Short mmCIF file of C-alpha atoms and ligand atoms in Angstrom, two decimals:
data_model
loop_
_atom_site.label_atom_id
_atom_site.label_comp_id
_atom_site.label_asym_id
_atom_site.label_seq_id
_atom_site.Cartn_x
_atom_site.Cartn_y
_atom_site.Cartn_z
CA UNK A 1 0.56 23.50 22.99
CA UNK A 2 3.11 20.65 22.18
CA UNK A 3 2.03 18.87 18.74
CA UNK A 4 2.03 15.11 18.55
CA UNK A 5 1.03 13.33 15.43
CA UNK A 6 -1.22 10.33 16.06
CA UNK A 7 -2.54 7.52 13.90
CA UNK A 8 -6.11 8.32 13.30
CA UNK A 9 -7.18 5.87 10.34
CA UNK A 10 -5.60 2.77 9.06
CA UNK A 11 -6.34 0.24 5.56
CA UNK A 12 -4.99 -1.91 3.30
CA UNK A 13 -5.12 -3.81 -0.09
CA UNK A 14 -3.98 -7.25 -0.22
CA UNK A 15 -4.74 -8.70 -4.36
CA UNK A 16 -6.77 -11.60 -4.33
CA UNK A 17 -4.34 -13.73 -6.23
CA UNK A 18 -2.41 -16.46 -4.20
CA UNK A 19 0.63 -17.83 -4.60
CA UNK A 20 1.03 -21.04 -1.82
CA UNK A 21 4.05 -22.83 -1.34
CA UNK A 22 2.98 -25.95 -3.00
CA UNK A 23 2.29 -23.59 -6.08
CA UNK A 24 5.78 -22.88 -5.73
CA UNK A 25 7.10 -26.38 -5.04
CA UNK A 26 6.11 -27.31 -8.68
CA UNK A 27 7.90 -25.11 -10.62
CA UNK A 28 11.04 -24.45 -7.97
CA UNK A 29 13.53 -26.71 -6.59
CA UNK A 30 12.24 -25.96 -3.39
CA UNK A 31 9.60 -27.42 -0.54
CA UNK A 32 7.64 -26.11 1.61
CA UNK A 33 8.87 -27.78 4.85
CA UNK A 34 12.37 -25.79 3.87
CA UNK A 35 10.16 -22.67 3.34
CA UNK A 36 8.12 -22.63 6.50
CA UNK A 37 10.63 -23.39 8.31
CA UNK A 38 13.38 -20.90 7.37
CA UNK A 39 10.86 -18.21 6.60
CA UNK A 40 7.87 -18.95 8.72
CA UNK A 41 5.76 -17.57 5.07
CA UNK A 42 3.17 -20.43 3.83
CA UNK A 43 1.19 -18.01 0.58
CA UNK A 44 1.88 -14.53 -0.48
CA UNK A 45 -0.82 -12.07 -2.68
CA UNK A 46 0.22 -11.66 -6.47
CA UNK A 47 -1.10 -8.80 -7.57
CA UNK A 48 -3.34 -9.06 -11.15
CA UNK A 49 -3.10 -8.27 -14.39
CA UNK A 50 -3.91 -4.16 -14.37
CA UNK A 51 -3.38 -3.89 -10.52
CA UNK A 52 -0.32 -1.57 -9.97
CA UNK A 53 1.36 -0.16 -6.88
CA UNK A 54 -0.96 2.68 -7.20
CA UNK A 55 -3.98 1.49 -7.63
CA UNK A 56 -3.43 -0.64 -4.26
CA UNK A 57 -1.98 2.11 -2.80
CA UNK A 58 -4.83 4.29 -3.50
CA UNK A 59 -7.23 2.14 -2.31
CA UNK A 60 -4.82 1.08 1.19
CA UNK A 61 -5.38 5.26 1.25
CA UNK A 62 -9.32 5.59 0.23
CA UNK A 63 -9.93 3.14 3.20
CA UNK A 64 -7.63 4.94 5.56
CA UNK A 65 -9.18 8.20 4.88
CA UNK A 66 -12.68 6.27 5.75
CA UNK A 67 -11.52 5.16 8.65
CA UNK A 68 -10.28 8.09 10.20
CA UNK A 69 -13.63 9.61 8.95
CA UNK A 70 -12.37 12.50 6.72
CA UNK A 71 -12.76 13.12 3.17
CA UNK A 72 -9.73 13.72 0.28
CA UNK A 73 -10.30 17.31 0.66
CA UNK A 74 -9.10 17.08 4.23
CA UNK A 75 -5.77 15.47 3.84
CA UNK A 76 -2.92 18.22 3.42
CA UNK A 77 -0.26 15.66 2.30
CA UNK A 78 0.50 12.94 1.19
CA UNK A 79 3.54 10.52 1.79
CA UNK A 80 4.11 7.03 -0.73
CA UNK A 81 6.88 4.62 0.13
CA UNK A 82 7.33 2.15 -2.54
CA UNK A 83 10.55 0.30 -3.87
CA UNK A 84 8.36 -0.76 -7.11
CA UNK A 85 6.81 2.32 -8.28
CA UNK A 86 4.15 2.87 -10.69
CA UNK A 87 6.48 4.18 -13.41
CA UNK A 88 10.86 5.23 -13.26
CA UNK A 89 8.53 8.82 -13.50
CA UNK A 90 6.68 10.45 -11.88
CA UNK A 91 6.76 9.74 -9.04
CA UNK A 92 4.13 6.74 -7.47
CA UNK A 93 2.64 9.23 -5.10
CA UNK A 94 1.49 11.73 -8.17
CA UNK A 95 -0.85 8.03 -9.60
CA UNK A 96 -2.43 7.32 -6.03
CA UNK A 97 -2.85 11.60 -5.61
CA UNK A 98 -4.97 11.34 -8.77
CA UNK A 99 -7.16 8.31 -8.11
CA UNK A 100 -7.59 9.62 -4.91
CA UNK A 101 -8.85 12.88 -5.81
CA UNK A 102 -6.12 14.78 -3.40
CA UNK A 103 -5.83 18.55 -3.70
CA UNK A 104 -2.43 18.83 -1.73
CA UNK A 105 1.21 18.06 -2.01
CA UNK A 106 2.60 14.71 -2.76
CA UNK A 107 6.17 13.39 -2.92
CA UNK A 108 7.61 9.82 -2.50
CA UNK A 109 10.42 8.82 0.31
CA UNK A 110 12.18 5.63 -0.56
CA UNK A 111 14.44 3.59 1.97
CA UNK A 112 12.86 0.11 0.52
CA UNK A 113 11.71 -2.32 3.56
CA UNK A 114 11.95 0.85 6.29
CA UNK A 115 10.30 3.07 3.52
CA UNK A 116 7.02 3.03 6.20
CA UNK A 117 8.69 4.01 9.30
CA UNK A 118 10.68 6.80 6.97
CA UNK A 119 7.81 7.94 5.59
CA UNK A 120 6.08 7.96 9.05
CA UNK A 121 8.66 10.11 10.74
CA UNK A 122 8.72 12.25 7.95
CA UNK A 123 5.32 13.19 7.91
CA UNK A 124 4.76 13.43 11.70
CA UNK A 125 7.44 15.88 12.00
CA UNK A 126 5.93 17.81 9.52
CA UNK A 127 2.42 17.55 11.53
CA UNK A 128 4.53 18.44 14.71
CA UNK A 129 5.75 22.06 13.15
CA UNK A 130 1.93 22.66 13.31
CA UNK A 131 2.23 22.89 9.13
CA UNK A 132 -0.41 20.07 8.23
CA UNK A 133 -3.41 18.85 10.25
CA UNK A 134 -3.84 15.34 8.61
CA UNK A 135 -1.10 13.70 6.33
CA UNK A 136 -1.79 10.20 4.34
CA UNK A 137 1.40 7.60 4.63
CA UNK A 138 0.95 4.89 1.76
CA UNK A 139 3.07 1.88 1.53
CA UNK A 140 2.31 -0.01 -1.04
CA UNK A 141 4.59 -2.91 -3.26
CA UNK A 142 4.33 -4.80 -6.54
CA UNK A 143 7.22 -7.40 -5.81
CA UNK A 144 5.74 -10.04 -8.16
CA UNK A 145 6.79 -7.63 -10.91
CA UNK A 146 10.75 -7.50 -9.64
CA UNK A 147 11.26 -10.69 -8.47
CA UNK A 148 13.15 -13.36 -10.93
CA UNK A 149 10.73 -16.16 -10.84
CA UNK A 150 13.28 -18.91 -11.29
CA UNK A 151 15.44 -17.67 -8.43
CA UNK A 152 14.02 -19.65 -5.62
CA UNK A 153 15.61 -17.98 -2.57
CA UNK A 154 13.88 -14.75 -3.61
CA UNK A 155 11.00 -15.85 -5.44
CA UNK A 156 9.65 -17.94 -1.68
CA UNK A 157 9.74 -14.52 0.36
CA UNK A 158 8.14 -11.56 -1.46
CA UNK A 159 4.40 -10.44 -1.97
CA UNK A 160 2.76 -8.03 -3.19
CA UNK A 161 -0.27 -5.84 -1.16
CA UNK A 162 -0.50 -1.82 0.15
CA UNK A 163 -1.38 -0.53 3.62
CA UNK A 164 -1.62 2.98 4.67
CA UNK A 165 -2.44 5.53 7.91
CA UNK A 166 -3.49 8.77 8.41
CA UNK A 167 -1.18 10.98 10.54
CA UNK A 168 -3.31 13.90 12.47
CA UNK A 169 -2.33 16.49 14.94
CA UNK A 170 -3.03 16.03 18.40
CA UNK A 171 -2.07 17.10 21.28
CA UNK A 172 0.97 16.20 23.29
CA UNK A 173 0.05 18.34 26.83
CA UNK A 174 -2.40 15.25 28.45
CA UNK A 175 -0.74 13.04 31.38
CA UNK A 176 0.61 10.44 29.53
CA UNK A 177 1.34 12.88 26.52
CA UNK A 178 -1.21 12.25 24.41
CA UNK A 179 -1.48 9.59 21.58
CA UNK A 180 0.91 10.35 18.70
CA UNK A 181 4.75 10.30 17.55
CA UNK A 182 6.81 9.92 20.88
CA UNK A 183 10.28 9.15 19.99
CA UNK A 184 12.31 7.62 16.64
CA UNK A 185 15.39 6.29 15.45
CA UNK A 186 17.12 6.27 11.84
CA UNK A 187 19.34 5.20 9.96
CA UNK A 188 21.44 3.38 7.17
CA UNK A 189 24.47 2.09 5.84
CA UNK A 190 25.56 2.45 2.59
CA UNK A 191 28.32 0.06 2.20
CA UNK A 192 25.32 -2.56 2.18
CA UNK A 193 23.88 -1.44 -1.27
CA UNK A 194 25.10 -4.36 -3.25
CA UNK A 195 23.63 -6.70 -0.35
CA UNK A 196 19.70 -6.43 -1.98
CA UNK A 197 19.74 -4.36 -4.94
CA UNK A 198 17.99 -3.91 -8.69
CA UNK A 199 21.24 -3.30 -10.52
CA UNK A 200 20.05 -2.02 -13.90
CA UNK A 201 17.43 0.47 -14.69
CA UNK A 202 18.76 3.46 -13.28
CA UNK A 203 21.78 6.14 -14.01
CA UNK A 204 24.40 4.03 -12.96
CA UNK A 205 23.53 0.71 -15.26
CA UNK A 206 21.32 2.22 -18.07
CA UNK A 207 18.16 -0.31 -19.67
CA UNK A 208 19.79 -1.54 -23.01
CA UNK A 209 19.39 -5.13 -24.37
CA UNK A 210 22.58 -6.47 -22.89
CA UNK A 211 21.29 -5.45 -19.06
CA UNK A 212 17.98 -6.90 -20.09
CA UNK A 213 19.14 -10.33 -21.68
CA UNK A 214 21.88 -10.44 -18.65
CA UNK A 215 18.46 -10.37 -16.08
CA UNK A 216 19.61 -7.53 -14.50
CA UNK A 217 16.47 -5.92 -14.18
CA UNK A 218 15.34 -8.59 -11.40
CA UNK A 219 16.20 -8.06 -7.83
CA UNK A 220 18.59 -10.25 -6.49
CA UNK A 221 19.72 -10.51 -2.30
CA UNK A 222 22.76 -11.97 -0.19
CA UNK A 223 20.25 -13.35 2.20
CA UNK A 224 22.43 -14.70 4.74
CA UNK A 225 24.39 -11.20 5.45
CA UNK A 226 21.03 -9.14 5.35
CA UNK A 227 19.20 -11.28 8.04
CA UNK A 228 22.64 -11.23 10.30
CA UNK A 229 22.15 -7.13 9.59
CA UNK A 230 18.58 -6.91 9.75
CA UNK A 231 18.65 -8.69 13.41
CA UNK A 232 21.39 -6.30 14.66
CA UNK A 233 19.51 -3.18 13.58
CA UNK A 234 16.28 -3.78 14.38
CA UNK A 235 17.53 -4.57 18.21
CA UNK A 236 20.16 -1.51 18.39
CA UNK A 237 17.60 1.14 16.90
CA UNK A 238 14.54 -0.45 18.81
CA UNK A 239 16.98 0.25 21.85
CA UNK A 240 17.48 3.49 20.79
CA UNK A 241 13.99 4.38 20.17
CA UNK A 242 13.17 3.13 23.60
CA UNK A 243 16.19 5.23 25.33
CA UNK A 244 15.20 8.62 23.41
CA UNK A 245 11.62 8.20 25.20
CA UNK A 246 13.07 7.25 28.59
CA UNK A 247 11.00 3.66 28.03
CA UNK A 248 12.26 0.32 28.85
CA UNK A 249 10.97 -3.18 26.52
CA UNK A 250 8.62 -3.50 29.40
CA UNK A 251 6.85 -0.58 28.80
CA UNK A 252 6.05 -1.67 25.22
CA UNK A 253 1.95 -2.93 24.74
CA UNK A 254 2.67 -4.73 21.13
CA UNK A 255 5.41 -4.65 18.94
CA UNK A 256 4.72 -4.48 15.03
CA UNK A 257 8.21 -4.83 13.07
CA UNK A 258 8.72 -5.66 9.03
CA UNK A 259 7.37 -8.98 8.42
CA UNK A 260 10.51 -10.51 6.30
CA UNK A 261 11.14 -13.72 8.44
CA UNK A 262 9.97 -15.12 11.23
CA UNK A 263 13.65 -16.13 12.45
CA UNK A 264 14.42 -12.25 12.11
CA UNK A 265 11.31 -11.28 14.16
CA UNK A 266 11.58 -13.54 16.97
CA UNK A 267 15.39 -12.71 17.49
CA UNK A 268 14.79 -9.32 16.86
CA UNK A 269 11.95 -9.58 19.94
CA UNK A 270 14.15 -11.88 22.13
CA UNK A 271 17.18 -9.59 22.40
CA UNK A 272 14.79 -6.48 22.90
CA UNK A 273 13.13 -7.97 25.37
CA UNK A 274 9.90 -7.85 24.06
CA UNK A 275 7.49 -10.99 24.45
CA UNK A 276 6.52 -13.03 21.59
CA UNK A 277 3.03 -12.54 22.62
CA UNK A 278 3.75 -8.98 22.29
CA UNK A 279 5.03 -9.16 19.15
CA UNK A 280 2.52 -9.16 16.10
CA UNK A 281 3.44 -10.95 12.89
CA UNK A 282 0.93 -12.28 10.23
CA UNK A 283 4.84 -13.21 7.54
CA UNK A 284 2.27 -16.53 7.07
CA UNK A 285 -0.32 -14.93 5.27
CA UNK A 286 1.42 -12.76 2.96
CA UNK A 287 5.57 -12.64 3.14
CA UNK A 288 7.61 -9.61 2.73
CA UNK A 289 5.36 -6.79 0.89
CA UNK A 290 8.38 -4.23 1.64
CA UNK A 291 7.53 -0.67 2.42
CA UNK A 292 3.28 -1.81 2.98
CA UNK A 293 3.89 -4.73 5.69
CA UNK A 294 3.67 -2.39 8.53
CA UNK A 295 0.50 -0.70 7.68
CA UNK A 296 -0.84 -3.99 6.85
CA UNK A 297 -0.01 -5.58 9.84
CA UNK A 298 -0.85 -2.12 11.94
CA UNK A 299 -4.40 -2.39 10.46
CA UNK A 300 -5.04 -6.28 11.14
CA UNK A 301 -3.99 -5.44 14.49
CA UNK A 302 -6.38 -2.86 15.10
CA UNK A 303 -8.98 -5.32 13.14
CA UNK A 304 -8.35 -7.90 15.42
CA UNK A 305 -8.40 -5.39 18.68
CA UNK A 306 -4.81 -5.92 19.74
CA UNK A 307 -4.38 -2.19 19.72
CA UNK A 308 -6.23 -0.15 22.67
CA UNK A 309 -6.25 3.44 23.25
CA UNK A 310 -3.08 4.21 25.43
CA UNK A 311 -0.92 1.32 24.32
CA UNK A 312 2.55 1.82 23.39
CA UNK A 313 3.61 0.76 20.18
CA UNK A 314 7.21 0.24 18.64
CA UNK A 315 7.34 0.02 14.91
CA UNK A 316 10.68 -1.32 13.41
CA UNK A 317 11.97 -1.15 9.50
CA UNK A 318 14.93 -2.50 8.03
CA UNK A 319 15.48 -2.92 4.25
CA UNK A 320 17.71 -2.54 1.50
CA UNK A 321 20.20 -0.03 1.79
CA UNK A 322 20.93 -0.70 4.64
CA UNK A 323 18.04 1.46 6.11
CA UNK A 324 16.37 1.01 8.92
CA UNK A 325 14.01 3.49 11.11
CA UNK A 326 11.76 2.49 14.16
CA UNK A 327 8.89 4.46 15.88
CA UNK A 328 7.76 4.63 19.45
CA UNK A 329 3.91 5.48 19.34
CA UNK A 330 1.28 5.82 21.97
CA UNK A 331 -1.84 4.57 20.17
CA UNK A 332 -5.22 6.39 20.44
CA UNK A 333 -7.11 9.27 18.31
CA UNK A 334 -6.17 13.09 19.67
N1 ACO B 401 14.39 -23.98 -0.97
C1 ACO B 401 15.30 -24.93 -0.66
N2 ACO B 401 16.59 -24.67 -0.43
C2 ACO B 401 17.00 -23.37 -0.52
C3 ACO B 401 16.11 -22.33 -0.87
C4 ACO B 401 14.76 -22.68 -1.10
N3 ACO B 401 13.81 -21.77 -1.42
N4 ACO B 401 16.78 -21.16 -0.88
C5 ACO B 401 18.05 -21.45 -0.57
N5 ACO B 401 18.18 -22.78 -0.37
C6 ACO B 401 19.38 -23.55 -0.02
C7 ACO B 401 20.66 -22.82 -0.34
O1 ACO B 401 21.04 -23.00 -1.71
C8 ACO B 401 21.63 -23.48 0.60
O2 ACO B 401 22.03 -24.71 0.06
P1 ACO B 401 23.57 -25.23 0.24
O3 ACO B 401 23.74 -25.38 1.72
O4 ACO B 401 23.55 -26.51 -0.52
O5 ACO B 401 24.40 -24.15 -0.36
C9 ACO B 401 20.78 -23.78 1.82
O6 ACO B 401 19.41 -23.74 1.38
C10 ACO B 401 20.96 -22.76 2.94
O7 ACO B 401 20.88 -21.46 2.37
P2 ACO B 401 20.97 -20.16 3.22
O8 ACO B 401 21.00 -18.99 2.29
O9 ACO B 401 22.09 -20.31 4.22
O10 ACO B 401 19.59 -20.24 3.98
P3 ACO B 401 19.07 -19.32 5.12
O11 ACO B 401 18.71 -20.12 6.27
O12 ACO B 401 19.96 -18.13 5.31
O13 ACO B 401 17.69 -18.79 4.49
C11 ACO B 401 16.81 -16.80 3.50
C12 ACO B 401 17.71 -18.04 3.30
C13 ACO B 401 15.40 -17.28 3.78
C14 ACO B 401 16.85 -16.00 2.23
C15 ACO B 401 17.34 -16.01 4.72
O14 ACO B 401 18.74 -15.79 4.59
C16 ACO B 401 16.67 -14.68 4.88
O15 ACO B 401 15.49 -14.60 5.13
N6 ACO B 401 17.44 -13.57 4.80
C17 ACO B 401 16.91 -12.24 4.98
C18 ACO B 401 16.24 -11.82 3.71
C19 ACO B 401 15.37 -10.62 3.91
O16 ACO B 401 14.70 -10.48 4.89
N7 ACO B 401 15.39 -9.75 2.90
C20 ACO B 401 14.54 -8.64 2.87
C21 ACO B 401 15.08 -7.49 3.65
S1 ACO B 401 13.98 -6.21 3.59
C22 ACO B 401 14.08 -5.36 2.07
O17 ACO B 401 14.66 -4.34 1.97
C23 ACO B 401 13.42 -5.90 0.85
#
């Protein structure tokens, strides 16, 4: 038998806390006309006092385990992508394998905004050597907490909120192939590293009070050459994707890429090919949460029953890095 890894349960955790672009017109030199319309995003979730990456990312996991009607016990590994982790160590996925009550093995992958579709490949080709029979993907971001406050061209685009899915094994030998995994493209480019980047913190720029009174613990973007790089890698890695699985942009049922800006989506969609009405995006609602945005999205989609059993699905990351990673998935339980 061939082994396919299909989505079996999705969730997220968005915080309650708002953040709406007039809250941000009085206290940035900013509006939200100039918001909306170069970033589509009207509010993004702050998450509170006490709520971390992991405790949204365990509870993104707690409902994913529901929904794919399994208990912790059944999971065999788990998978959290985060660019804001719970602590410099251990690592994030150790906090949410606790709450969760988790008996297996746990590690982190980390490729920022395509973190998700990383994390996803990762742990379906690990279901596809026949090793695991259910692995847990979290994505799951506390921008608020790395996000200078008084630099408006960052401070308008980033939220905070956790999604997650559980990966199971099924079988790839039915007509269509089964649901699961079908085909996948990464990759990245280093020479962009300086292009969205945390500078201090780490081994390279050590915490001391100079890198703290400089602000260079706060993440800071050239926005302009990351959405001219973000367009041109989601479209040639979508292509890819679609090439490796002998699929045209026809073929595809709804398209779920990184929510980051609404510009980026619908250009990324027009030169694929894909329809807009195809193409799901809910940017509005909560902005750029990073490594959780597909899971969240995935999961309103299924909520809101754009996703039927059969459909093809292309999932596309890009983030800081450059990384980027996109999935080809036929949707449906094994
Ligand atoms: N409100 C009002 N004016 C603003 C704001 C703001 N919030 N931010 C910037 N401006 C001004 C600029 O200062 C500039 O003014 P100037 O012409 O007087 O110099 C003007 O608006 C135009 O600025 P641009 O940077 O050219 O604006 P652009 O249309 O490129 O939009 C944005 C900026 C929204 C940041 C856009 O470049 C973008 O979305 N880039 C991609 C960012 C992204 O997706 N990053 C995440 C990647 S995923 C990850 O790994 C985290």
């Amino acid at each position: 038998m061939t082994i396919r890894a299909a989505i079996t349960g999705w969730g997220s955790s968005l915080p309650v806390g708002r953040v709406t672009n007039a809250d941000l017109e009085s206290r940035l030199d900013t509006t939200d006309a100039w918001i909306v319309e170069r970033t589509g995003i009207r509010e993004r979730r702050v998450a509170a006092q006490g709520e971390t990456t992991a405790s949204l990312g365990a509870a993104a996991g707690n409902a994913a385990i529901k929904q794919a009607a399994l208990s912790p016990s059944d999971i065999d590994l788990l998978i959290v992508t985060t660019a804001t982790p719970e602590q410099p160590m251990p690592e994030t996925s150790a906090f949410v394998h606790d709450e969760l009550g988790l008996r297996c093995g746990a590690f982190d992958v980390g490729a920022v905004c395509a973190g998700f579709t990383y994390a996803l490949i990762t742990g379906a080709a690990l279901v596809s050597t026949g090793a695991h029979d259910h692995v847990l993907i979290v994505g799951s971001e506390t921008y608020s907490r790395i996000v200078d406050p008084s630099d408006r061209s960052t401070a308008i685009l980033f939220g905070d909120g956790a999604g997650a899915v559980v990966l199971s094994r099924s079988s790839a030998d039915g007509p269509d192939g089964g649901p699961g995994v079908i085909a996948w493209d990464m990759g990245c480019d280093g020479s962009g590293a300086a292009l969205l980047e945390v500078p201090a913190g780490g081994s390279r720029l050590p915490t001391s009070a100079e890198t703290l009174a400089a602000g260079k613990h706060w993440m800071r973007m050239d926005g302009q050459e990351v959405f001219r790089r973000a367009v041109r890698c989601v479209v040639d890695s979508g292509k890819a994707t679609l090439e490796n699985a002998g699929m045209g942009p026809e073929d595809v049922d709804l398209f779920v890429p990184h929510q980051a800006n609404t510009r980026i989506i619908e250009a990324a969609a027009n030169r694929l090919g894909i329809p807009l009405d195809k193409t799901f995006s809910n940017l509005e609602r909560y902005g750029n949460t990073s490594a959780a945005s597909i899971p969240i999205a995935l999961t309103e989609a299924a909520e809101e029953g754009r996703l039927h059993d059969g459909d093809l699905v292309l999932l596309s990351g890009f983030g800081a890095g450059m990384t980027w990673a996109t999935v080809l998935l036929r949707w449906g339980a094994p």
